[in-house]
């Protein structure tokens, strides 16, 4: 089946640092989505990308839909403590169109 | 605007007991509905999805079942829980956006199930 490789699996951040994570696949996707999950809560949709090459921002977050349609990245600029959590990428395949393929997640932790 | 509710928020059940988790969506009609399970705070495993009343697709064989008795209600059930059923259960609703049939999903707050 289709799979997404999300990296890194986890990372430590210090306040003010920029953060990057990405997802890659051997399959092409029609849509890329990025979610954030806080502990004990459901994932929240951060950014949706609809076209190859598209670059979209949401505050300090920027995400891009790879030109090959097989990858996407998420950048967080000037991180703050509340950025900690799990970030998931998700791709919408051509078929079936109503199911998403999820990455395994990137855990963001604060460096003490 | 659309909202999605799940209850209960937490549940502790003994092995062999029945289970019923409920999910309801407001503010939209004929949504696609999904049940996911998340173990150990990591990946999301799709369990069931539904494209309409009474229409259920199972993704993973197990002792769980799902039903959709009303358009915006999705129920996850089990007749006899196993220890391995413990986890965080998430309901989601999905829609196609106006952009070339793109699909987005929105999650509920989740139910933490502990089987003892």
PDB file of C-alpha atoms in Angstrom, chain A:
ATOM      1  CA  UNK A   1       0.000   0.000   0.000  1.00  0.00           C
ATOM      2  CA  UNK A   2       0.931   3.645  -0.136  1.00  0.00           C
ATOM      3  CA  UNK A   3       3.239   4.859   2.595  1.00  0.00           C
ATOM      4  CA  UNK A   4       4.615   8.163   3.739  1.00  0.00           C
ATOM      5  CA  UNK A   5       8.090   8.462   5.220  1.00  0.00           C
ATOM      6  CA  UNK A   6       8.124  11.314   7.703  1.00  0.00           C
ATOM      7  CA  UNK A   7      11.367  12.620   9.172  1.00  0.00           C
ATOM      8  CA  UNK A   8      12.761  13.282  11.604  1.00  0.00           C
ATOM      9  CA  UNK A   9      10.951  10.970  14.009  1.00  0.00           C
ATOM     10  CA  UNK A  10      11.644  13.361  16.852  1.00  0.00           C
ATOM     11  CA  UNK A  11      13.593  16.495  17.524  1.00  0.00           C
ATOM     12  CA  UNK A  12      14.479  18.838  20.319  1.00  0.00           C
ATOM     13  CA  UNK A  13      14.095  22.540  19.873  1.00  0.00           C
ATOM     14  CA  UNK A  14      15.238  25.610  21.712  1.00  0.00           C
ATOM     15  CA  UNK A  15      13.040  28.615  21.766  1.00  0.00           C
ATOM     16  CA  UNK A  16      13.769  30.823  18.788  1.00  0.00           C
ATOM     17  CA  UNK A  17      15.134  28.078  16.554  1.00  0.00           C
ATOM     18  CA  UNK A  18      13.736  27.287  13.113  1.00  0.00           C
ATOM     19  CA  UNK A  19      12.387  23.760  12.627  1.00  0.00           C
ATOM     20  CA  UNK A  20      12.070  21.693   9.460  1.00  0.00           C
ATOM     21  CA  UNK A  21      10.394  18.372   8.818  1.00  0.00           C
ATOM     22  CA  UNK A  22       9.380  16.552   5.655  1.00  0.00           C
ATOM     23  CA  UNK A  23       7.423  13.694   4.175  1.00  0.00           C
ATOM     24  CA  UNK A  24       8.272  11.649   1.124  1.00  0.00           C
ATOM     25  CA  UNK A  25       6.520   8.924  -0.791  1.00  0.00           C
ATOM     26  CA  UNK A  26       7.023   6.744  -3.829  1.00  0.00           C
ATOM     27  CA  UNK A  27       3.440   7.601  -4.866  1.00  0.00           C
ATOM     28  CA  UNK A  28       2.031  10.893  -6.044  1.00  0.00           C
ATOM     29  CA  UNK A  29      -0.631  12.703  -4.048  1.00  0.00           C
ATOM     30  CA  UNK A  30      -3.324  15.192  -5.029  1.00  0.00           C
ATOM     31  CA  UNK A  31      -3.334  17.027  -1.706  1.00  0.00           C
ATOM     32  CA  UNK A  32      -0.875  17.350   1.166  1.00  0.00           C
ATOM     33  CA  UNK A  33      -2.036  18.192   4.677  1.00  0.00           C
ATOM     34  CA  UNK A  34      -0.140  19.027   7.838  1.00  0.00           C
ATOM     35  CA  UNK A  35      -1.626  18.452  11.298  1.00  0.00           C
ATOM     36  CA  UNK A  36      -0.479  19.179  14.836  1.00  0.00           C
ATOM     37  CA  UNK A  37      -1.539  17.116  17.832  1.00  0.00           C
ATOM     38  CA  UNK A  38      -1.211  18.366  21.395  1.00  0.00           C
ATOM     39  CA  UNK A  39      -1.049  15.764  24.188  1.00  0.00           C
ATOM     40  CA  UNK A  40      -4.408  14.164  24.852  1.00  0.00           C
ATOM     41  CA  UNK A  41      -6.171  15.975  22.014  1.00  0.00           C
ATOM     42  CA  UNK A  42      -7.133  15.296  18.432  1.00  0.00           C
ATOM     43  CA  UNK A  43      -4.936  16.463  15.529  1.00  0.00           C
ATOM     44  CA  UNK A  44      -5.683  19.930  14.215  1.00  0.00           C
ATOM     45  CA  UNK A  45      -5.303  20.819  10.554  1.00  0.00           C
ATOM     46  CA  UNK A  46      -2.592  23.459  10.143  1.00  0.00           C
ATOM     47  CA  UNK A  47      -2.050  23.788   6.411  1.00  0.00           C
ATOM     48  CA  UNK A  48      -3.580  22.263   3.279  1.00  0.00           C
ATOM     49  CA  UNK A  49      -1.725  22.218  -0.050  1.00  0.00           C
ATOM     50  CA  UNK A  50      -3.577  21.594  -3.297  1.00  0.00           C
ATOM     51  CA  UNK A  51      -1.150  22.101  -6.185  1.00  0.00           C
ATOM     52  CA  UNK A  52       2.357  20.928  -7.007  1.00  0.00           C
ATOM     53  CA  UNK A  53       4.854  23.655  -6.156  1.00  0.00           C
ATOM     54  CA  UNK A  54       2.417  25.495  -3.902  1.00  0.00           C
ATOM     55  CA  UNK A  55       3.948  27.325  -0.945  1.00  0.00           C
ATOM     56  CA  UNK A  56       1.536  28.275   1.839  1.00  0.00           C
ATOM     57  CA  UNK A  57       2.030  30.037   5.153  1.00  0.00           C
ATOM     58  CA  UNK A  58       0.021  30.098   8.351  1.00  0.00           C
ATOM     59  CA  UNK A  59       1.663  32.498  10.771  1.00  0.00           C
ATOM     60  CA  UNK A  60       5.124  31.147  11.560  1.00  0.00           C
ATOM     61  CA  UNK A  61       4.417  27.938   9.663  1.00  0.00           C
ATOM     62  CA  UNK A  62       5.284  27.461   5.995  1.00  0.00           C
ATOM     63  CA  UNK A  63       4.618  24.326   3.987  1.00  0.00           C
ATOM     64  CA  UNK A  64       5.318  23.368   0.387  1.00  0.00           C
ATOM     65  CA  UNK A  65       3.815  20.812  -1.985  1.00  0.00           C
ATOM     66  CA  UNK A  66       6.765  19.224  -3.802  1.00  0.00           C
ATOM     67  CA  UNK A  67       6.967  19.714  -7.551  1.00  0.00           C
ATOM     68  CA  UNK A  68       7.041  15.955  -8.135  1.00  0.00           C
ATOM     69  CA  UNK A  69       3.873  15.589  -5.971  1.00  0.00           C
ATOM     70  CA  UNK A  70       5.729  12.953  -3.948  1.00  0.00           C
ATOM     71  CA  UNK A  71       6.911  15.094  -1.067  1.00  0.00           C
ATOM     72  CA  UNK A  72       6.121  17.996   1.203  1.00  0.00           C
ATOM     73  CA  UNK A  73       7.905  19.912   3.918  1.00  0.00           C
ATOM     74  CA  UNK A  74       6.868  22.005   6.896  1.00  0.00           C
ATOM     75  CA  UNK A  75       8.970  24.777   8.401  1.00  0.00           C
ATOM     76  CA  UNK A  76       8.352  26.484  11.724  1.00  0.00           C
ATOM     77  CA  UNK A  77      10.210  29.736  12.200  1.00  0.00           C
ATOM     78  CA  UNK A  78      11.294  31.193  15.552  1.00  0.00           C
ATOM     79  CA  UNK A  79       9.853  28.313  17.575  1.00  0.00           C
ATOM     80  CA  UNK A  80       8.100  28.926  20.887  1.00  0.00           C
ATOM     81  CA  UNK A  81       7.368  26.466  23.724  1.00  0.00           C
ATOM     82  CA  UNK A  82       3.781  25.902  22.620  1.00  0.00           C
ATOM     83  CA  UNK A  83       5.051  24.467  19.317  1.00  0.00           C
ATOM     84  CA  UNK A  84       5.800  21.173  21.103  1.00  0.00           C
ATOM     85  CA  UNK A  85       3.600  18.290  20.066  1.00  0.00           C
ATOM     86  CA  UNK A  86       3.334  15.740  17.284  1.00  0.00           C
ATOM     87  CA  UNK A  87       3.191  16.890  13.680  1.00  0.00           C
ATOM     88  CA  UNK A  88       1.645  14.626  11.046  1.00  0.00           C
ATOM     89  CA  UNK A  89       1.738  14.891   7.319  1.00  0.00           C
ATOM     90  CA  UNK A  90      -1.043  13.332   5.278  1.00  0.00           C
ATOM     91  CA  UNK A  91      -1.477  12.785   1.566  1.00  0.00           C
ATOM     92  CA  UNK A  92      -4.613  12.317  -0.500  1.00  0.00           C
ATOM     93  CA  UNK A  93      -4.061   9.681  -3.206  1.00  0.00           C
ATOM     94  CA  UNK A  94      -5.759   9.699  -6.588  1.00  0.00           C
ATOM     95  CA  UNK A  95      -7.683   6.618  -5.521  1.00  0.00           C
ATOM     96  CA  UNK A  96      -9.404   6.260  -3.231  1.00  0.00           C
ATOM     97  CA  UNK A  97      -9.972   9.984  -2.966  1.00  0.00           C
ATOM     98  CA  UNK A  98     -11.742   9.953   0.388  1.00  0.00           C
ATOM     99  CA  UNK A  99      -8.976   8.307   2.415  1.00  0.00           C
ATOM    100  CA  UNK A 100      -5.754   9.883   3.611  1.00  0.00           C
ATOM    101  CA  UNK A 101      -2.340   8.288   4.032  1.00  0.00           C
ATOM    102  CA  UNK A 102      -0.634   9.504   7.200  1.00  0.00           C
ATOM    103  CA  UNK A 103       3.008   9.774   8.131  1.00  0.00           C
ATOM    104  CA  UNK A 104       4.145   8.325  11.454  1.00  0.00           C
ATOM    105  CA  UNK A 105       4.599  11.780  12.951  1.00  0.00           C
ATOM    106  CA  UNK A 106       7.417  14.030  14.134  1.00  0.00           C
ATOM    107  CA  UNK A 107       7.596  14.610  17.891  1.00  0.00           C
ATOM    108  CA  UNK A 108       8.771  18.092  18.798  1.00  0.00           C
ATOM    109  CA  UNK A 109      10.198  18.503  22.297  1.00  0.00           C
ATOM    110  CA  UNK A 110      11.771  21.420  24.130  1.00  0.00           C
ATOM    111  CA  UNK A 111      15.465  21.209  24.874  1.00  0.00           C
ATOM    112  CA  UNK A 112      16.051  21.762  28.575  1.00  0.00           C
TER     113      UNK A 112
END
